[in-house]
Short mmCIF file of C-alpha atoms and ligand atoms in Angstrom, two decimals:
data_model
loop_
_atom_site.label_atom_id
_atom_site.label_comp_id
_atom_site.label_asym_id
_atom_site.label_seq_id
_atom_site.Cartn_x
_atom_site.Cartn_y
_atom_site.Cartn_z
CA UNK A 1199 0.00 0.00 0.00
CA UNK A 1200 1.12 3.48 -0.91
CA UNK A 1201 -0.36 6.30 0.94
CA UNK A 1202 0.10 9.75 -0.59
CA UNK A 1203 -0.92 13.03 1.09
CA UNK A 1204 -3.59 11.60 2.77
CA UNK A 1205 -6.01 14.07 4.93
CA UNK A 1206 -9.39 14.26 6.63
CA UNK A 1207 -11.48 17.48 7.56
CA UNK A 1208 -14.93 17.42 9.77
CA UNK A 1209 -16.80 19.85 9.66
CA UNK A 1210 -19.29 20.88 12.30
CA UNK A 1211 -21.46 23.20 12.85
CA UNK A 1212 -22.63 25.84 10.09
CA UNK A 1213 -25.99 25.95 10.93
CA UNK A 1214 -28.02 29.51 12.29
CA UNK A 1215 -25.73 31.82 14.26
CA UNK A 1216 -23.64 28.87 13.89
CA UNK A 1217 -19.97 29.42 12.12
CA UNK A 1218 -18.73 26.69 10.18
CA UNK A 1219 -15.94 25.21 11.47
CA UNK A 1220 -13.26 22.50 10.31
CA UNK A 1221 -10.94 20.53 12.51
CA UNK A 1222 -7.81 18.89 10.65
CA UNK A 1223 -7.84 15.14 12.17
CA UNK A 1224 -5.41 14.10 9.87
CA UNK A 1225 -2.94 16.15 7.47
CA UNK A 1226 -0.61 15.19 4.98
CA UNK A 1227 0.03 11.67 6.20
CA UNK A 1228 2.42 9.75 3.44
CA UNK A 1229 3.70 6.14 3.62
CA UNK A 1230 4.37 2.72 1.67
CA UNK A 1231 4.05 0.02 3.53
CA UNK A 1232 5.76 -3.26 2.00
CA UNK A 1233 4.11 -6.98 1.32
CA UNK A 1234 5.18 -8.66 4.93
CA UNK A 1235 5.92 -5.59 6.32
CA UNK A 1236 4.91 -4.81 10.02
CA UNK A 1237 4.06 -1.19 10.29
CA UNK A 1238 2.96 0.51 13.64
CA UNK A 1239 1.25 3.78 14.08
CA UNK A 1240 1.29 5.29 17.66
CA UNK A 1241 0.76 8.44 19.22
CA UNK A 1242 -1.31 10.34 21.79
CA UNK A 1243 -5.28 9.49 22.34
CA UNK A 1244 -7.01 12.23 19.52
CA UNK A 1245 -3.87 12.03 17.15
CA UNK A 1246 -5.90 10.57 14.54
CA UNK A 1247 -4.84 7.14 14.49
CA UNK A 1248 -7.96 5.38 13.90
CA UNK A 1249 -9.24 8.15 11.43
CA UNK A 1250 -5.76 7.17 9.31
CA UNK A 1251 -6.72 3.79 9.77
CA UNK A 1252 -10.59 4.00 8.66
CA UNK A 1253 -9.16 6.24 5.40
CA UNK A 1254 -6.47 3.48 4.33
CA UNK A 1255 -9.19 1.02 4.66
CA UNK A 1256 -12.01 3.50 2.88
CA UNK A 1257 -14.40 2.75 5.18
CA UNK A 1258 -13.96 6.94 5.41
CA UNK A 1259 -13.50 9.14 2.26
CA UNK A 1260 -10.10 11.07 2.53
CA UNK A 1261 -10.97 14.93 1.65
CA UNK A 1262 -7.28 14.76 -0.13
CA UNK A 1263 -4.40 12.46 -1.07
CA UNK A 1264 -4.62 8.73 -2.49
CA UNK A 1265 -4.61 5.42 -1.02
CA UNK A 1266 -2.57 3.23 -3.55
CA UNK A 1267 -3.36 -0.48 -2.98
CA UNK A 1268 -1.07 -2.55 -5.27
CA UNK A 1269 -1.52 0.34 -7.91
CA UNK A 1270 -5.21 1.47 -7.31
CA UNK A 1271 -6.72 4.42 -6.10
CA UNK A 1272 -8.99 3.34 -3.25
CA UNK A 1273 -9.42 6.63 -2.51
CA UNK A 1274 -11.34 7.63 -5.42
CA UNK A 1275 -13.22 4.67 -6.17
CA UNK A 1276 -16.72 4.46 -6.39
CA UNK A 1277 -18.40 2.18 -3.69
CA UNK A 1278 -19.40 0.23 -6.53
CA UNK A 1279 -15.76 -0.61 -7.71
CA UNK A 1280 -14.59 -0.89 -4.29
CA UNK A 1281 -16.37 -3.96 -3.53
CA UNK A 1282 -14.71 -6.58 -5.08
CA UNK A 1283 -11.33 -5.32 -3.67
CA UNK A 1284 -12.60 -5.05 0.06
CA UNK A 1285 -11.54 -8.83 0.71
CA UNK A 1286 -8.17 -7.91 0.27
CA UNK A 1287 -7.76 -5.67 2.97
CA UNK A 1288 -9.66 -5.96 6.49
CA UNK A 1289 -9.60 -4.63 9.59
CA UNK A 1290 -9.71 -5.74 13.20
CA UNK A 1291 -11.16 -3.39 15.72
CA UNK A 1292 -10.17 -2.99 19.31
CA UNK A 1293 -13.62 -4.14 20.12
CA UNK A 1294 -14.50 -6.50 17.76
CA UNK A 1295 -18.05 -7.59 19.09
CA UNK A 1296 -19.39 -4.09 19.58
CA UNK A 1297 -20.62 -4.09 16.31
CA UNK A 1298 -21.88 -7.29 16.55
CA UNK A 1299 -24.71 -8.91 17.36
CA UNK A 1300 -25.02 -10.28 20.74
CA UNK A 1301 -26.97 -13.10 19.87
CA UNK A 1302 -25.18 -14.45 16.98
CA UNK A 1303 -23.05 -16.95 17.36
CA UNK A 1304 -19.24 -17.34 16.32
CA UNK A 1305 -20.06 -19.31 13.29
CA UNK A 1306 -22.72 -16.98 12.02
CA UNK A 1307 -20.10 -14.14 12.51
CA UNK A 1308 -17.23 -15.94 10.78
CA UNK A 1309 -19.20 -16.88 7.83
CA UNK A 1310 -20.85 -12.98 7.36
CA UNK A 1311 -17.96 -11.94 5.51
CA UNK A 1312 -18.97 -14.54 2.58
CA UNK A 1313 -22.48 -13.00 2.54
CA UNK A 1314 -21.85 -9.66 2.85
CA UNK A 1315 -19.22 -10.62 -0.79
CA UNK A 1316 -22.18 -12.73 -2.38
CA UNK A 1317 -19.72 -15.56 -2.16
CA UNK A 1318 -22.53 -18.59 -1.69
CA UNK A 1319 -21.00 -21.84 0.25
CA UNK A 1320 -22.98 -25.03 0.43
CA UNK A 1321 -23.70 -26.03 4.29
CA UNK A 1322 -20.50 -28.40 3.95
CA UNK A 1323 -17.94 -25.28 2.40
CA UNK A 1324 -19.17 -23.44 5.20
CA UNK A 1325 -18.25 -26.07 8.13
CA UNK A 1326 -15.32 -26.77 7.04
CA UNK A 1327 -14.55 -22.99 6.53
CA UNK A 1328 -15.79 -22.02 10.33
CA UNK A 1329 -13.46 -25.18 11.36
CA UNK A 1330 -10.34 -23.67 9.51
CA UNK A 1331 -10.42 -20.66 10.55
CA UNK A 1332 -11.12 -21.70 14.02
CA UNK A 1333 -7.85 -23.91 13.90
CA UNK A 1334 -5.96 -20.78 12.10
CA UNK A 1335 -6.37 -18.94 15.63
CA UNK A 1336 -5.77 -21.61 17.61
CA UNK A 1337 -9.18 -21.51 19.29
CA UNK A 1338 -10.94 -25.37 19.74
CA UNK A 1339 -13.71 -25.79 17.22
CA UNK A 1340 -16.66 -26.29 19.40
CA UNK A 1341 -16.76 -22.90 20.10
CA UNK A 1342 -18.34 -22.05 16.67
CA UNK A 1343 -21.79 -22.75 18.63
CA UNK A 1344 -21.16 -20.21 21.29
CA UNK A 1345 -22.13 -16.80 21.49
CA UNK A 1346 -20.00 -13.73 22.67
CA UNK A 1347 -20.90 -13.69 26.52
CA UNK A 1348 -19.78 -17.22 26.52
CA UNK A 1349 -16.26 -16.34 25.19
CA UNK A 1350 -12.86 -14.11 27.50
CA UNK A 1351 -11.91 -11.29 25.73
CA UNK A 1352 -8.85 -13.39 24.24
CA UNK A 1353 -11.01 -15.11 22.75
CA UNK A 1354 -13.06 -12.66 20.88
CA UNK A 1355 -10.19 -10.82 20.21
CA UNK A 1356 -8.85 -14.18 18.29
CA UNK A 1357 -12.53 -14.62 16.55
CA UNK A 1358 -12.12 -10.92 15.44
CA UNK A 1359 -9.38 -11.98 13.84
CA UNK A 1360 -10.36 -15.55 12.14
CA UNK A 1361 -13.11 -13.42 10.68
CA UNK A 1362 -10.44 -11.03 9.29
CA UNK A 1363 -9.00 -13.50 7.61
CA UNK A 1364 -12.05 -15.32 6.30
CA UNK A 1365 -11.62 -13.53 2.54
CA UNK A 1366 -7.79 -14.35 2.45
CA UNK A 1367 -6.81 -10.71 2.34
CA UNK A 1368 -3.10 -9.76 2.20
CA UNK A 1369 -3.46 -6.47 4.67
CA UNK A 1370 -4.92 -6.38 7.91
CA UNK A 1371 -5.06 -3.11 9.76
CA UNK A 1372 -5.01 -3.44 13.89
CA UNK A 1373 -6.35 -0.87 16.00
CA UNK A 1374 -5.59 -1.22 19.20
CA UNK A 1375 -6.66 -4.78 18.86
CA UNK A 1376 -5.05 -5.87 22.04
CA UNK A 1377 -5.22 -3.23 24.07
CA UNK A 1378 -8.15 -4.28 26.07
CA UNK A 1379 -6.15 -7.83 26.97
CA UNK A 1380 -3.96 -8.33 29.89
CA UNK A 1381 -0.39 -8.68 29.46
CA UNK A 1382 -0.31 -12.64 29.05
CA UNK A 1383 -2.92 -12.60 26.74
CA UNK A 1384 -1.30 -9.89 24.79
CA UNK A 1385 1.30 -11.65 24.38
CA UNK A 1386 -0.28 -14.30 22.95
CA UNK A 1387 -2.04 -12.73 20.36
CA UNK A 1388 1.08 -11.00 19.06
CA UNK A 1389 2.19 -14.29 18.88
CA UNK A 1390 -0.79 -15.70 17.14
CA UNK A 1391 -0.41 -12.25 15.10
CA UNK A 1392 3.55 -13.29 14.38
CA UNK A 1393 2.87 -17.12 13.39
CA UNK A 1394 -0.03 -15.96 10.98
CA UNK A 1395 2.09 -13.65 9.09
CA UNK A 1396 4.74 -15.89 8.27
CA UNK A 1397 2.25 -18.36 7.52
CA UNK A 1398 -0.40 -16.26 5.61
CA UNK A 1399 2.49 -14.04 3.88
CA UNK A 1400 0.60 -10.87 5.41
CA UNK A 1401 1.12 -7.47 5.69
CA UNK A 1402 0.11 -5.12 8.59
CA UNK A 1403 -0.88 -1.88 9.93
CA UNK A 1404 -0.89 -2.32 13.79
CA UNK A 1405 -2.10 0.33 15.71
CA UNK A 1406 -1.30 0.91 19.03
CA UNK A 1407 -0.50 3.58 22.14
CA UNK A 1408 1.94 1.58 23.59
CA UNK A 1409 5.46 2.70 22.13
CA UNK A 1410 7.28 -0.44 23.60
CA UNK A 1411 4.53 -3.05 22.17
CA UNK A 1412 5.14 -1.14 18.73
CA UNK A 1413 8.73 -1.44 18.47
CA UNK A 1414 8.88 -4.24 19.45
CA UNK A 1415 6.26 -5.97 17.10
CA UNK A 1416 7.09 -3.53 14.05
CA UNK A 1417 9.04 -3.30 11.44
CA UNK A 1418 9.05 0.66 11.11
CA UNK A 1419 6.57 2.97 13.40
CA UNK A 1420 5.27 5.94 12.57
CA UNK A 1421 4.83 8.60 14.88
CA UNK A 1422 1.80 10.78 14.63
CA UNK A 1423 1.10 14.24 16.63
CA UNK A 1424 -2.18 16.42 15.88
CA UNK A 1425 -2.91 14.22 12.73
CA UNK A 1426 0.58 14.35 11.23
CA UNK A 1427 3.24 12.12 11.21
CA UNK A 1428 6.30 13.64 13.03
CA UNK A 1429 9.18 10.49 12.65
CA UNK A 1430 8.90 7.60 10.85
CA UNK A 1431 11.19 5.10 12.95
CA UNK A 1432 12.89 2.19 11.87
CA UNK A 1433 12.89 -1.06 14.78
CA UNK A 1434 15.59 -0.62 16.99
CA UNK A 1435 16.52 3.29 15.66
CA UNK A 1436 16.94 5.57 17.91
CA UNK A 1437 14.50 8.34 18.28
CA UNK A 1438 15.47 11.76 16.90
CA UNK A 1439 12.10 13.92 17.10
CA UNK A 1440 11.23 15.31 20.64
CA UNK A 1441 7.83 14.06 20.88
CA UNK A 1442 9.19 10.36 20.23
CA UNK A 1443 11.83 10.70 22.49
CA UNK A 1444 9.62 11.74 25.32
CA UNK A 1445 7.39 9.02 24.40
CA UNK A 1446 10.22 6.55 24.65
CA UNK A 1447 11.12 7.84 27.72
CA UNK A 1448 7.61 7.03 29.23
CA UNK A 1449 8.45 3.59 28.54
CA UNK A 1450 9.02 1.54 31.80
CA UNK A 1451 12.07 -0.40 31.65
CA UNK A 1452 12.61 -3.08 34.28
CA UNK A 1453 16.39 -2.49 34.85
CA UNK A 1454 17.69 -0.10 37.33
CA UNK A 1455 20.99 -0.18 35.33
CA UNK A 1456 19.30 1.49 32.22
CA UNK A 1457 17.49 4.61 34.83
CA UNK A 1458 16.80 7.29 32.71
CA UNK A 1459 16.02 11.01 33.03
CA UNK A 1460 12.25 11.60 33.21
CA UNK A 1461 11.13 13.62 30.01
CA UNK A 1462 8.37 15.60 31.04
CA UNK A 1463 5.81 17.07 28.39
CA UNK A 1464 4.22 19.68 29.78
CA UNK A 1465 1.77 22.28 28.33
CA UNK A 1466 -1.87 21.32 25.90
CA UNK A 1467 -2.02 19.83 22.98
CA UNK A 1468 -3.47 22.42 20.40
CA UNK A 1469 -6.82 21.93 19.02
CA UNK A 1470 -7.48 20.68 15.40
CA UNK A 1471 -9.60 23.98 14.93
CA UNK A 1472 -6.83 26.00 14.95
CA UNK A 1473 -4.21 24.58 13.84
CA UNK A 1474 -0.97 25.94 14.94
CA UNK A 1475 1.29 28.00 11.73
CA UNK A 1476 4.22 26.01 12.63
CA UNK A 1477 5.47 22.59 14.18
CA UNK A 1478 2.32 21.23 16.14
CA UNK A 1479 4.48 20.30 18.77
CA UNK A 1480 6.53 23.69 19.39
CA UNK A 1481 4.21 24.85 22.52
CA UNK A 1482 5.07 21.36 24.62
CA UNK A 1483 8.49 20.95 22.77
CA UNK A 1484 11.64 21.80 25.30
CA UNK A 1485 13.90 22.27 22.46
CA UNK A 1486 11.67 24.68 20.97
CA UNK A 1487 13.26 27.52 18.20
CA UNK A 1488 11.38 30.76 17.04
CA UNK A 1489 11.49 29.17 13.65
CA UNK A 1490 9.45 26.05 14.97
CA UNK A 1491 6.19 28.70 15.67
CA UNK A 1492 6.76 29.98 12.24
CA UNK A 1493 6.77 26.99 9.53
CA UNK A 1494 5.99 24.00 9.23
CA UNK A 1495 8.87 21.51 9.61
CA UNK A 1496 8.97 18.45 6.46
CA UNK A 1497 9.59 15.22 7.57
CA UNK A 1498 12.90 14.40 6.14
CA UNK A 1499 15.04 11.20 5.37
CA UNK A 1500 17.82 10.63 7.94
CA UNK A 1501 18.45 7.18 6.62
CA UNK A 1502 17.32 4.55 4.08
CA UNK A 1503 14.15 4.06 6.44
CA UNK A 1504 14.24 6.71 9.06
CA UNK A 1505 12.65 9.74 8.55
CA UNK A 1506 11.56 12.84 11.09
CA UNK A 1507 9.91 16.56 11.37
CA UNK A 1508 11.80 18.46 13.55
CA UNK A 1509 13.16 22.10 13.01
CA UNK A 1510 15.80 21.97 16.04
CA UNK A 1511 17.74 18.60 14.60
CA UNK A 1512 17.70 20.03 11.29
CA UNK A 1513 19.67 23.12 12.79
CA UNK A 1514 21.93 20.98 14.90
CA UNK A 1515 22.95 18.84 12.00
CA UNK A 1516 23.97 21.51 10.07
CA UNK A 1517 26.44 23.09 13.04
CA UNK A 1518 29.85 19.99 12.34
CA UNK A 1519 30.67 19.42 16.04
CA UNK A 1520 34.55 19.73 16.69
N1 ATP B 2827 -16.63 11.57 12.60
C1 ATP B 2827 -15.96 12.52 13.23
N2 ATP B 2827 -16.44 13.78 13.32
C2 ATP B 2827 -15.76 14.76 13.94
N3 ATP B 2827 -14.56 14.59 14.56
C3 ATP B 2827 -14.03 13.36 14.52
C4 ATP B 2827 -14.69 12.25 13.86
N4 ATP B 2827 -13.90 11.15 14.01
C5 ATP B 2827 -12.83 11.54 14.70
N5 ATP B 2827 -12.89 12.86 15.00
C6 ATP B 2827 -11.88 13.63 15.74
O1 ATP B 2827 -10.64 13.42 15.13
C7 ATP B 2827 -9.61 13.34 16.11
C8 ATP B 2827 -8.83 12.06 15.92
O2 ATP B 2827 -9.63 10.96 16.33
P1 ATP B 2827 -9.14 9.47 16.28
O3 ATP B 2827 -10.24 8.60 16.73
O4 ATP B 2827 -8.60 9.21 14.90
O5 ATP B 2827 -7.96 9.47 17.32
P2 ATP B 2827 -7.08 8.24 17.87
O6 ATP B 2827 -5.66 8.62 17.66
O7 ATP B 2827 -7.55 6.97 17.26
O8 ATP B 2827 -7.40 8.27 19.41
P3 ATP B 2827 -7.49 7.04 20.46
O9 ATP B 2827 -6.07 6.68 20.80
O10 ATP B 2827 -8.21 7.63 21.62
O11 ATP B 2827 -8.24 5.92 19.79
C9 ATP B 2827 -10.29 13.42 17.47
O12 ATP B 2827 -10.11 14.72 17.99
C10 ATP B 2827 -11.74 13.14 17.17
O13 ATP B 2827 -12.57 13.87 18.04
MG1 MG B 2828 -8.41 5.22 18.05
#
């Protein structure tokens, strides 16, 4: 998938004695991300994360950019044309059952997916298709029969996902799909998540707030602030922009040895109404320049894969050091 400018406006309001007004949820966002690739997104609650994720998926119209998937436009398709390519990309929700019908049970939900394509399966297809993608997630395959309330959030969390993959797609986009789990049964899933990629050859968007789950699971990460992306970080780089490294430094590690200083970020995030003339992050940013109130910084390549938006590092980069 190629993501190119991408950006979302709401727009509220506008109705008597009511002004019109726009908030930016996301702005400008650009990325490939590679067959078998891992990608993360993370960043503050409000960032935009799911709106970037519900845009890449078109299950929201961006107001500008494209959304290349392997060469096409999703972006500007009709709904029309979009159908037949929705089984190649899916998406598995932090909540998987809240759209869901509480008195359906797992089988009925597994097998929707075929419906809702027109794809008919005689009664035998669709067994054996509930029983394989049951086995795919590791869950045993009596529990087609049962409904949600009957089912730990692992579990659901691992149905959400066998219903993901009941088209075959090749991209799955995560948001905050494990989130809601305790640390055990994270781990497990990221597992499950790790096995079926090698397995299944597929690529993902994984979506997250937890810095430490994200590097460790992805590939690259991108970093979003106020709907932009503000460092685009490789696994294992280490952190250039501000806002990453303060995030990083909210990260609990469970070694005296490695103590670090506490990074505090102090001051309001900036509403999407107004949207600041410069670097979103100037009035929180302890590094902060005139310069960084007055443009916008780029997001720029440092290396092959690593890639930030910062004002101050371009300026310190540019001083040699003797
Ligand atoms: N349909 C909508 N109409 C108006 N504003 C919206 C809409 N959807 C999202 N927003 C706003 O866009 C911003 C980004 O929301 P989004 O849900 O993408 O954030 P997020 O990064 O996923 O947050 P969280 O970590 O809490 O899930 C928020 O300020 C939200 O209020
Ligand atoms: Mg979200």
């Amino acid at each position: 998938m190629s993501v190119r400018g991408v950006g979302r406006t709401f727009t509220s309001g506008g109705g008597f004695l009511k002004p019109r007004r726009h908030f930016r949820a996301v702005s400008d966002v650009s990325f490939d991300v590679q067959r078998g690739e891992v990608l993360g997104v993370v960043g503050e609650s409000g960032c935009g994360k799911s709106t970037l994720a519900r845009l890449i998926m078109r299950l929201l119209t961006p107001t500008c950019g494209e959304v290349l998937f392997d060469g096409t436009d999703i972006a500007s398709l009709t709904v029309r044309a979009l159908r037949p390519l929705r089984r190649h990309f899916q998406m598995v929700f932090q909540d998987p059952y809240s759209s869901i019908d509480p008195r359906q049970k797992v089988r009925d939900t597994l097998l929707e997916p075929f419906q809702v394509q027109g794809i008919p399966l005689t009664s035998a297809q669709a067994s054996a298709k509930v029983d394989a993608l049951l086995t795919m997630v590791a869950l045993p395959l009596h529990l087609a029969d049962s409904y949600q309330h009957q089912m730990s959030g692992g579990q659901k969390q691992r149905v959400g996902i066998a219903r993901a993959l009941a088209l075959d797609p090749s991209l799955i986009v995560l948001d905050e799909s494990t989130a809601s789990l305790d640390v055990s049964i994270q781990a497990q899933v990221i597992g499950l998540l790790q096995d079926l990629r090698d397995r299944l050859d597929l690529t993902y968007v994984f979506i997250s707030h937890d810095l430490a789950l994200v590097q460790y699971f992805c590939d690259r990460t991108l970093v979003m602030y106020l709907g932009r992306v503000v460092e685009v970080l490789p696994r294992g780089a280490t952190p250039i922009h501000p806002y990453t490294k303060a995030l990083m430094a909210s990260v609990l590690v469970p070694d005296p040895h490695q103590r670090h200083e506490i990074v505090r970020i102090t001051g309001e995030i900036p509403s999407g109404y107004d949207e600041p003339l410069g670097c979103a992050f100037a009035g929180r940013c302890p590094l902060v320049q005139p310069r960084c109130r007055e443009s916008l910084p780029i997001l720029r390549p440092q290396t092959d894969q690593h890639a930030v938006a910062c004002h101050v590092h371009e300026s310190t980069i540019l001083v040699p050091e003797f």
